[in-house]
XYZ file of N, CA and C in Angstrom:
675
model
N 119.246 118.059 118.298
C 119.465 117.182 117.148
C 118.133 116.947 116.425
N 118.366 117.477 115.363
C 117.219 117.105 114.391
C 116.345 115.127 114.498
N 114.825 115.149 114.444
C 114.401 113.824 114.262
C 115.278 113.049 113.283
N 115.418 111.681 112.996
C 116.110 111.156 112.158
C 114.854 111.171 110.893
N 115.219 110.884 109.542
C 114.842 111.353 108.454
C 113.744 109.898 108.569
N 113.826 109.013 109.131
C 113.207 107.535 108.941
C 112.034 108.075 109.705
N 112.285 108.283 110.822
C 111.454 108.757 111.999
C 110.240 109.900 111.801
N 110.531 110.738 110.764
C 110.028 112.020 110.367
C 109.063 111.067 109.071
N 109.455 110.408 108.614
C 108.602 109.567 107.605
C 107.750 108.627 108.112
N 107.761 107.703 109.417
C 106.882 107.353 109.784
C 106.019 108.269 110.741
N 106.083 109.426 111.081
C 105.491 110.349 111.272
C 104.486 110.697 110.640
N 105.080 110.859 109.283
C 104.050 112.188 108.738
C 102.794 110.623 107.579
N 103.545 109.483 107.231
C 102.941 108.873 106.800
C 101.875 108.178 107.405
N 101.585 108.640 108.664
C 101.037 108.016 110.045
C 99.473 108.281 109.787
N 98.841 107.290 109.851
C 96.973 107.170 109.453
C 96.334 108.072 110.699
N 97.202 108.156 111.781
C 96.377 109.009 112.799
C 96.961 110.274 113.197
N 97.816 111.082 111.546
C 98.624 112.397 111.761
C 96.769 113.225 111.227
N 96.489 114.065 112.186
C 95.838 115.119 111.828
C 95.630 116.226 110.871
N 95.549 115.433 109.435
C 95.692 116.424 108.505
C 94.718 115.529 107.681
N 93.995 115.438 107.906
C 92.287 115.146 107.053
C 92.170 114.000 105.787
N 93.159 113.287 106.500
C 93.696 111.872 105.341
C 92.401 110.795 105.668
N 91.967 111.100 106.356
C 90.790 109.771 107.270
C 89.358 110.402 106.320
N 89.377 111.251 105.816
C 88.084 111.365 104.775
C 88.196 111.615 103.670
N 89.319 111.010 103.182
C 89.763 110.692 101.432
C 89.768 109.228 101.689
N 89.135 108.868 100.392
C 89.159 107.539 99.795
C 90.453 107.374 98.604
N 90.982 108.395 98.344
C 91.637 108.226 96.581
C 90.659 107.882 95.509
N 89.654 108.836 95.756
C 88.770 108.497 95.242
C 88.243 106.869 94.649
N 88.548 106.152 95.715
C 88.044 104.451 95.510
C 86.729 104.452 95.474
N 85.947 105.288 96.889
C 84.425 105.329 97.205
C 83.567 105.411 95.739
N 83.993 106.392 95.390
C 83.251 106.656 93.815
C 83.652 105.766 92.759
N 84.868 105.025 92.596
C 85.393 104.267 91.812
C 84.313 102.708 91.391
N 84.380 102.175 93.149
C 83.677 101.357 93.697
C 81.934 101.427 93.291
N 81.381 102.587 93.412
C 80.247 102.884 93.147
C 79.320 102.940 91.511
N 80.361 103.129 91.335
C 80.854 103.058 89.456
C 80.909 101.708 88.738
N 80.777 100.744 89.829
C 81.113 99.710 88.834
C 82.504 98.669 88.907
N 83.763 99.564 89.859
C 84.829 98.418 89.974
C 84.587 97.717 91.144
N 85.060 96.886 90.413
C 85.240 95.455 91.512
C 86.148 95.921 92.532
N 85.639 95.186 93.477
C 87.053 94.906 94.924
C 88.416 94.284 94.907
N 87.964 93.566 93.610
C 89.321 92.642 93.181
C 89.894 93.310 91.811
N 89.578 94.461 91.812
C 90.332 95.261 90.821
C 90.678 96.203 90.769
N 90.820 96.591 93.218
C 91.796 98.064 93.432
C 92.968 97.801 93.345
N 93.599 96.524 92.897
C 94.643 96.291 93.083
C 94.965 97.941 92.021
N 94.708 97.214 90.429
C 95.084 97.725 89.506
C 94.688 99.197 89.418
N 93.289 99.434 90.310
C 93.222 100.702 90.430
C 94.723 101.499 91.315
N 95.027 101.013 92.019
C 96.481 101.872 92.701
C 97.660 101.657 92.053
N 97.792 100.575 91.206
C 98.793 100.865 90.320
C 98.562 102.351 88.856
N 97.138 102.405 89.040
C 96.628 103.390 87.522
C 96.858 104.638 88.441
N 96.818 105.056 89.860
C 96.801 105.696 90.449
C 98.353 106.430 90.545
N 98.981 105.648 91.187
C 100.506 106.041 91.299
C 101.051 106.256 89.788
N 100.411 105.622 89.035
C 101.043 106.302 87.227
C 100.376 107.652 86.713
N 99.693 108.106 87.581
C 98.996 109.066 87.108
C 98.679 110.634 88.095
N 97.499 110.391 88.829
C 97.328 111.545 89.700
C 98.622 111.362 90.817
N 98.616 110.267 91.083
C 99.627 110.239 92.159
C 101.604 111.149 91.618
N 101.182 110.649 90.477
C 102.795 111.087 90.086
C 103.022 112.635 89.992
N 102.082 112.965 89.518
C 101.682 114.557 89.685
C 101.900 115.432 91.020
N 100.854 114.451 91.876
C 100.976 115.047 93.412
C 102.852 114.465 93.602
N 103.633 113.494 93.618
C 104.586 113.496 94.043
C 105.806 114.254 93.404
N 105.758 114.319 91.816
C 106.351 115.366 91.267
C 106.388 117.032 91.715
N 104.601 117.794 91.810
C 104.785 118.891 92.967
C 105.574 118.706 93.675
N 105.210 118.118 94.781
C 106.103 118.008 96.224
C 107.208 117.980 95.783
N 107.816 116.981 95.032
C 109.336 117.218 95.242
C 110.465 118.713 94.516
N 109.254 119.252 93.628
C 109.635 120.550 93.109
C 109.647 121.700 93.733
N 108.817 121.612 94.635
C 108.070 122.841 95.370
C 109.772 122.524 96.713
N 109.777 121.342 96.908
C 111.522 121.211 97.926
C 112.592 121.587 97.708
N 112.155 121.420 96.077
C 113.606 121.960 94.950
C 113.748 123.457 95.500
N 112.400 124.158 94.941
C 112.418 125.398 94.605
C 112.805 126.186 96.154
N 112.288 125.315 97.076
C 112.495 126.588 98.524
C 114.188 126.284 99.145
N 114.523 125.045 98.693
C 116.042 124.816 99.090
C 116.880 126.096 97.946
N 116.567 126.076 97.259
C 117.394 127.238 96.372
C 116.554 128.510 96.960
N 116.105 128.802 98.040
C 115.697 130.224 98.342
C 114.488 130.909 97.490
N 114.097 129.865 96.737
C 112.841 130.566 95.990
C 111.487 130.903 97.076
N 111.191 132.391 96.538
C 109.976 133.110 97.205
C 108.713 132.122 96.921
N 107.727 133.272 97.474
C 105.689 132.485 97.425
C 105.752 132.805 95.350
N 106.606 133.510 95.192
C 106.216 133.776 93.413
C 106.794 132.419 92.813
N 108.112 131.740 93.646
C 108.137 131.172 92.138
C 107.482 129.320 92.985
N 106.412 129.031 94.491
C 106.159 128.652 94.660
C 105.061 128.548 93.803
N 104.438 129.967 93.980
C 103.186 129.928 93.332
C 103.170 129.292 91.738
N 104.559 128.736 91.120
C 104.516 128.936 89.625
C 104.520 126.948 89.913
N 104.904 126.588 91.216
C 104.409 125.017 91.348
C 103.041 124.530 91.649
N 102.560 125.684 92.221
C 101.152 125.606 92.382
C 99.960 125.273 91.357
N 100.474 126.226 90.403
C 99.884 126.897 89.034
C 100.348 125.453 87.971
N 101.428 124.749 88.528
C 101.702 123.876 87.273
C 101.271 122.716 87.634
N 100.404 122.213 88.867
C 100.252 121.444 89.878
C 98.462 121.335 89.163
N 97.886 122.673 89.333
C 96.801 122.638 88.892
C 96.394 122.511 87.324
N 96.929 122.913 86.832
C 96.937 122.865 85.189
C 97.045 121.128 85.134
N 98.030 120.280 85.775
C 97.817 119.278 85.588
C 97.156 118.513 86.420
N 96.006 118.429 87.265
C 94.873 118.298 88.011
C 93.503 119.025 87.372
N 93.099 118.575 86.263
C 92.129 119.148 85.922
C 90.851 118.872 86.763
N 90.532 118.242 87.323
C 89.384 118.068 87.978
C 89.000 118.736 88.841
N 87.825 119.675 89.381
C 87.664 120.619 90.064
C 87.868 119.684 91.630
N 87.185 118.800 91.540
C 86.737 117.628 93.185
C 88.320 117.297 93.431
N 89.077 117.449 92.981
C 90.864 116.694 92.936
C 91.389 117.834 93.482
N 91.164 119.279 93.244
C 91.858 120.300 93.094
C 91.189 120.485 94.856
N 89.957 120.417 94.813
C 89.496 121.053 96.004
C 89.843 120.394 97.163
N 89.531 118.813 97.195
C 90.303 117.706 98.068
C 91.922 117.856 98.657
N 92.355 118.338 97.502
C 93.943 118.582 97.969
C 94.003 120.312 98.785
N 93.303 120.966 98.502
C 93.474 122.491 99.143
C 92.911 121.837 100.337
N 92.039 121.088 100.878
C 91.260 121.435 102.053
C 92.505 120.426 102.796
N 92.998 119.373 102.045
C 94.011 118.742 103.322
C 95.169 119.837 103.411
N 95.989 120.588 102.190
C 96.911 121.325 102.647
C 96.425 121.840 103.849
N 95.246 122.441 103.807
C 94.861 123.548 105.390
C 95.332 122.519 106.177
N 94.750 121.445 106.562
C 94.757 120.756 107.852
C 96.651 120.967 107.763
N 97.100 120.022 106.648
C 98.459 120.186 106.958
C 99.319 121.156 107.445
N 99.304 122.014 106.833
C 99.749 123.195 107.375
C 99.319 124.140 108.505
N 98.263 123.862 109.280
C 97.977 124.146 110.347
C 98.303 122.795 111.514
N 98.605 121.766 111.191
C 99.478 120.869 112.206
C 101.190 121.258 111.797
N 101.790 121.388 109.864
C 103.562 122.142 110.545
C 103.213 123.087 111.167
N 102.522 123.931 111.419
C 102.438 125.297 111.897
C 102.939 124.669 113.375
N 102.162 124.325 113.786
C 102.266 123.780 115.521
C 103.633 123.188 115.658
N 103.887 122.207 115.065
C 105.372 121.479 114.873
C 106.621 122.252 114.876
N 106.100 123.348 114.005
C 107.562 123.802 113.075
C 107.092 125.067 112.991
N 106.919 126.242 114.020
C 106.397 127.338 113.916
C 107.593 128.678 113.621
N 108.893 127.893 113.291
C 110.078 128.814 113.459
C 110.395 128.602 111.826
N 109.728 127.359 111.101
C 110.051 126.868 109.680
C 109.634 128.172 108.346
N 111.177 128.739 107.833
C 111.333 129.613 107.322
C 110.259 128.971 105.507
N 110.424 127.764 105.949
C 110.140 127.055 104.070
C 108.062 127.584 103.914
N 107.740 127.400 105.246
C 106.679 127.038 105.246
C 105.711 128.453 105.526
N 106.624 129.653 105.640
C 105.951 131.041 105.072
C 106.028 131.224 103.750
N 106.750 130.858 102.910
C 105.842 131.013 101.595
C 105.160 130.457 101.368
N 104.180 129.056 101.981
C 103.003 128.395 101.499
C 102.323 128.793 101.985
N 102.206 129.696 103.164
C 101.161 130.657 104.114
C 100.969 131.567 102.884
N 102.030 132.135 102.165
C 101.418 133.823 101.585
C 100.671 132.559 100.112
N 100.848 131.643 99.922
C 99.888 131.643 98.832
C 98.256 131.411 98.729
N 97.784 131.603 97.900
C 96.360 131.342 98.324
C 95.898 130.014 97.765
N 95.762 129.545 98.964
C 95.108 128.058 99.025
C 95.960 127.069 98.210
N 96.953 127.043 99.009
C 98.144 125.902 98.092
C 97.351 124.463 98.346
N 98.100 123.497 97.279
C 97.519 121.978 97.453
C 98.358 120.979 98.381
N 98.247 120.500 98.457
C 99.156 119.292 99.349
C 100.578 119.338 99.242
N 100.362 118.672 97.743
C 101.651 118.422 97.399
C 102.834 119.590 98.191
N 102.355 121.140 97.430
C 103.322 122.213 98.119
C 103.575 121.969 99.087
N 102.559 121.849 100.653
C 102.689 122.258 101.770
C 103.492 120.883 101.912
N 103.242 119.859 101.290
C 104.657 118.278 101.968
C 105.858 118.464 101.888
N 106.460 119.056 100.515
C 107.613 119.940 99.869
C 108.226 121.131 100.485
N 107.351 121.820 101.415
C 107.679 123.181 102.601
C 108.207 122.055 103.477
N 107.316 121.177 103.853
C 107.699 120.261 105.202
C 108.872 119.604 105.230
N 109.028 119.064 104.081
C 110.416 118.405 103.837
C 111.598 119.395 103.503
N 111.705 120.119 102.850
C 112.486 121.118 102.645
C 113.306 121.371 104.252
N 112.270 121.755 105.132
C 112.383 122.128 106.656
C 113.234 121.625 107.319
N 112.530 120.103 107.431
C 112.923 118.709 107.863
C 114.087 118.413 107.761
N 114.753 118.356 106.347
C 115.742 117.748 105.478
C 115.407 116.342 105.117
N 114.315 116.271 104.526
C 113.752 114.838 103.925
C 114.221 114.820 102.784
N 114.870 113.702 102.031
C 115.202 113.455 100.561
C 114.634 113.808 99.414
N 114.450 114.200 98.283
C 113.711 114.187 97.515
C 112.952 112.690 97.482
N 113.594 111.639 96.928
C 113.057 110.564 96.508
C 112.735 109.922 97.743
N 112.721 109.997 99.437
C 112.091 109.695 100.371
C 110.394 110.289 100.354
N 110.663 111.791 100.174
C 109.300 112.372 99.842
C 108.152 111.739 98.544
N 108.804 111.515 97.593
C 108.073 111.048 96.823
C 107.712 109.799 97.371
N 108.092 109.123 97.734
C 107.831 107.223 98.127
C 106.679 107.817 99.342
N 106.715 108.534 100.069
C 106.096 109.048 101.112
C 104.408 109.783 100.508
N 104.530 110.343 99.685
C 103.349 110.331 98.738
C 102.834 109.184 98.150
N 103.551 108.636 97.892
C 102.792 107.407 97.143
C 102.636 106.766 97.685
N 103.210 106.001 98.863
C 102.592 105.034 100.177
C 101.487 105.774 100.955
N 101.504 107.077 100.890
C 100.199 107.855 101.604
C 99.236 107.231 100.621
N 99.037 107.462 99.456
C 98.062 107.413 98.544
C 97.581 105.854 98.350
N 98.755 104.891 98.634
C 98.293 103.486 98.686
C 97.310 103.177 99.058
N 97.867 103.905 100.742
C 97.446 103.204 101.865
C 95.962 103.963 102.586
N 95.997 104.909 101.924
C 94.680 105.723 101.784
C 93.499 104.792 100.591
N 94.200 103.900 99.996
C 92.657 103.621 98.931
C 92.768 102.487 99.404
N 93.650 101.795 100.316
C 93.395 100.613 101.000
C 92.890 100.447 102.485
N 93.031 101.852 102.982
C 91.959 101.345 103.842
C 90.366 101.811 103.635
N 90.116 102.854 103.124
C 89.034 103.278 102.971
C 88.322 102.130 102.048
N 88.568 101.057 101.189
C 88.194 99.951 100.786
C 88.419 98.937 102.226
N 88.586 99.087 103.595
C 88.021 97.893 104.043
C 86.764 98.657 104.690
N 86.328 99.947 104.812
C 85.945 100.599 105.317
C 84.160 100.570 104.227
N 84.335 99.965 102.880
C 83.568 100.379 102.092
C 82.864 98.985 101.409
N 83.962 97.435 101.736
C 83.359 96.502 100.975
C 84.138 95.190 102.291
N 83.153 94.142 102.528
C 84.014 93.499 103.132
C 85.060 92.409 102.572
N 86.469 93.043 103.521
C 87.308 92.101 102.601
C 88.240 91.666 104.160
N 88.891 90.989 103.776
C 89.801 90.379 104.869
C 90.935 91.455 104.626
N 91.150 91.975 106.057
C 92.292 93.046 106.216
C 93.495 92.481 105.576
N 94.008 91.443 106.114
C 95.712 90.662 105.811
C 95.430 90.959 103.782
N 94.318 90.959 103.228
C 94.693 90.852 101.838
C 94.941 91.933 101.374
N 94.186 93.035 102.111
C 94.791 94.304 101.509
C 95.568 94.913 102.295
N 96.267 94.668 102.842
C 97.971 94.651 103.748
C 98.694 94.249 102.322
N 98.361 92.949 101.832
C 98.918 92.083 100.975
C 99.091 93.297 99.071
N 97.991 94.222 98.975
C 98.118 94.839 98.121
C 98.813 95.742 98.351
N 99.124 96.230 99.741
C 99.962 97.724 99.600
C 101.085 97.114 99.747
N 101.793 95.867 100.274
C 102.639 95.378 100.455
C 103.529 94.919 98.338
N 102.638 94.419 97.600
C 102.787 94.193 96.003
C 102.883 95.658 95.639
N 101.924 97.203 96.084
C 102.589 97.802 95.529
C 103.744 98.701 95.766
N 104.723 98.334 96.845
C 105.679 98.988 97.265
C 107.160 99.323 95.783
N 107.263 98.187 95.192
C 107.976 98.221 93.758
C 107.357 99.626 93.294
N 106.223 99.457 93.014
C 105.543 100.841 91.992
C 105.748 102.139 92.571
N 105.752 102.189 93.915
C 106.231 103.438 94.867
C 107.480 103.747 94.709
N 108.565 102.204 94.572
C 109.478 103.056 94.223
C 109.655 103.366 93.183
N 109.423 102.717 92.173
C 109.345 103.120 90.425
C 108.676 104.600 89.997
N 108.143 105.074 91.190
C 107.529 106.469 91.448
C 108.195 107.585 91.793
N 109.067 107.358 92.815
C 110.064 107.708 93.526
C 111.289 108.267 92.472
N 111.416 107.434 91.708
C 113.133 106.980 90.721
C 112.332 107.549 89.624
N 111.107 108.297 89.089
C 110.540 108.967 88.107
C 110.501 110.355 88.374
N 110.802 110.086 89.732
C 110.330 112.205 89.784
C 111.155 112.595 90.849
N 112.240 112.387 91.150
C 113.328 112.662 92.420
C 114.219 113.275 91.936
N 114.645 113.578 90.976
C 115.530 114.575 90.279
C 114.923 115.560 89.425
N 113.213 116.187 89.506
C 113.089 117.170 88.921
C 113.178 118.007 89.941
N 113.130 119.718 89.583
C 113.539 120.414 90.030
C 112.968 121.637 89.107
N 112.351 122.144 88.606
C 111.470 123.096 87.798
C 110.194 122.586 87.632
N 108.989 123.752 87.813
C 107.999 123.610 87.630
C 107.558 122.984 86.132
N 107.760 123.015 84.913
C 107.562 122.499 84.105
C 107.731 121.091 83.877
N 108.892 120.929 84.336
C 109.301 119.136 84.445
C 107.892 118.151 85.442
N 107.128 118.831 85.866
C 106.055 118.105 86.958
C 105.935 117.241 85.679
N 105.416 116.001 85.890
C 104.644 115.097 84.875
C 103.353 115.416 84.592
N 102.707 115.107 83.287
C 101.498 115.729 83.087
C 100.777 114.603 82.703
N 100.463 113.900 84.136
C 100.056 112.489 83.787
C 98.125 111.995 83.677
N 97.420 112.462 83.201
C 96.335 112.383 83.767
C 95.365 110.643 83.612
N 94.505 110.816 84.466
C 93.509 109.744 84.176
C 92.195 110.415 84.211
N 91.592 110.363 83.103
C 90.084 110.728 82.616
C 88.803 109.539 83.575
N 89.242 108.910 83.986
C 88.566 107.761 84.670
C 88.065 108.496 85.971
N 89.270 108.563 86.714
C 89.537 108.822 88.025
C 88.929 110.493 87.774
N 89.220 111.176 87.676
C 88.486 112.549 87.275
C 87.080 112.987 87.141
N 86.486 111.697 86.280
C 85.096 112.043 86.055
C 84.744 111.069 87.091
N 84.918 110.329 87.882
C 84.994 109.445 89.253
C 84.345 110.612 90.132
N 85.862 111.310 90.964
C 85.749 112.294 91.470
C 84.803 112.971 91.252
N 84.245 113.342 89.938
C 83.899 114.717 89.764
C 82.167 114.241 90.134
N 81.987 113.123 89.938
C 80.334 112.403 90.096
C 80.714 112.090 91.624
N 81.521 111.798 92.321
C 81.236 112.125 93.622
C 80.993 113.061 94.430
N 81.777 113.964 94.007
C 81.310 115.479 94.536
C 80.481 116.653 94.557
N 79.126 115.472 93.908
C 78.258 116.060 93.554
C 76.930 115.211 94.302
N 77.421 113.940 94.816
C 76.345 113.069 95.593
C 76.434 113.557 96.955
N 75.392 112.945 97.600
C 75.590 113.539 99.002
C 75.100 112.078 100.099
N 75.069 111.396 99.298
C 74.877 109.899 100.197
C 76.741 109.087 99.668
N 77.271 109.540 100.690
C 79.135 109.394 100.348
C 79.604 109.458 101.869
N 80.588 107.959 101.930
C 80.907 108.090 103.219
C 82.681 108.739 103.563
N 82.850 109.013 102.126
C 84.566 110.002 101.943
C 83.798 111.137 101.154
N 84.897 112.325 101.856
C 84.906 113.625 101.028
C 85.378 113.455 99.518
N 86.163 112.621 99.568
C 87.184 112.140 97.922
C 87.527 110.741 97.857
């Protein structure tokens, strides 16, 4: 009997799953360094989930579309390709290839019989998003479970690496990922019924980008992103 679909989500959303989530900030580290306040990641993770985040959760849930209808690494590769076009930032693009590896070398171990997750092997250097969308596909995770599952990753990734970076009382930023659970789902109910690479949202933030892109160029940084 297959894991239950709840069970497979607190799984993979899990801070101590081995796929290289513990040295991303969401790009907060650089955010922080820049000039925002501590009392203004709130609004940074709401600008987040409207933007890069919706992107990364739109992939994923396309790339689930595309392998449940039997689509090959070609017309993966055409989520890949529409994934990056809307990720302009080189430090965004590279951050997400180096966790796909980890990811996909922990489904590998998991799920070494998972038919979804040889076409993200034949592509070269897929991003996250794809390899979550192979995983779920596999699984039988929802579309709009997957997306909420991206975006609570991404929360809860710029909330802890902010207690990690400024001191704040843990219970308050419990208290922010907890306020932005609404926006996760308002995330969720935006991109759970696409299903073609073009439909991805082409949401960007110029902020967060040139953020990134001045971090990945310092070398006194206690996150990769």
């Amino acid at each position: 009997m297959p894991p239950h679909p709840e069970l497979l989500l607190m799984l993979l959303a899990d801070a101590r799953l081995p796929a290289a989530g513990h040295t991303q900030s969401g790009t907060a580290e650089a955010a922080l360094a820049h000039g925002l306040a501590a009392a203004e990641l709130p609004g940074y993770v709401s600008a987040r989930l409207a933007s890069v985040t919706c992107v990364e959760a739109g992939t994923a849930v396309v790339a689930r579309a595309v392998l449940l209808r039997s689509g090959g690494t070609a017309q993966l590769a055409d989520v890949a390709a529409a994934w990056a076009a809307r990720t302009p930032s080189p430090a965004l693009r590279e951050a997400a290839r180096v966790q796909a590896r980890a990811l996909l070398r922990l489904a590998d171990r998991l799920w070494p019989e998972a038919g979804a997750l040889q076409a993200v092997r034949e592509l070269i250097r897929p991003c996250r998003a794809v390899v979550l969308g192979a995983v779920a596909a596999h699984v039988g995770l929802g579309a709009a479970a997957l997306a909420r599952l991206v975006g609570y990753d991404d929360v809860q990734t710029v909330c802890a690496a902010a207690l990690k970076l400024v001191p704040m009382d843990p219970a308050v930023v419990t208290g922010w990922v907890h306020d932005a659970l609404p926006d996760i789902d308002q995330l969720a109910a935006t991109v759970a019924e696409l299903t073609e690479p073009a439909s991805i949202p082409a949401v960007g933030s110029p902020q967060i980008e040139a953020w990134a892109q001045a971090h990945a160029a310092t070398s006194r940084r206690l996150f990769r992103a």
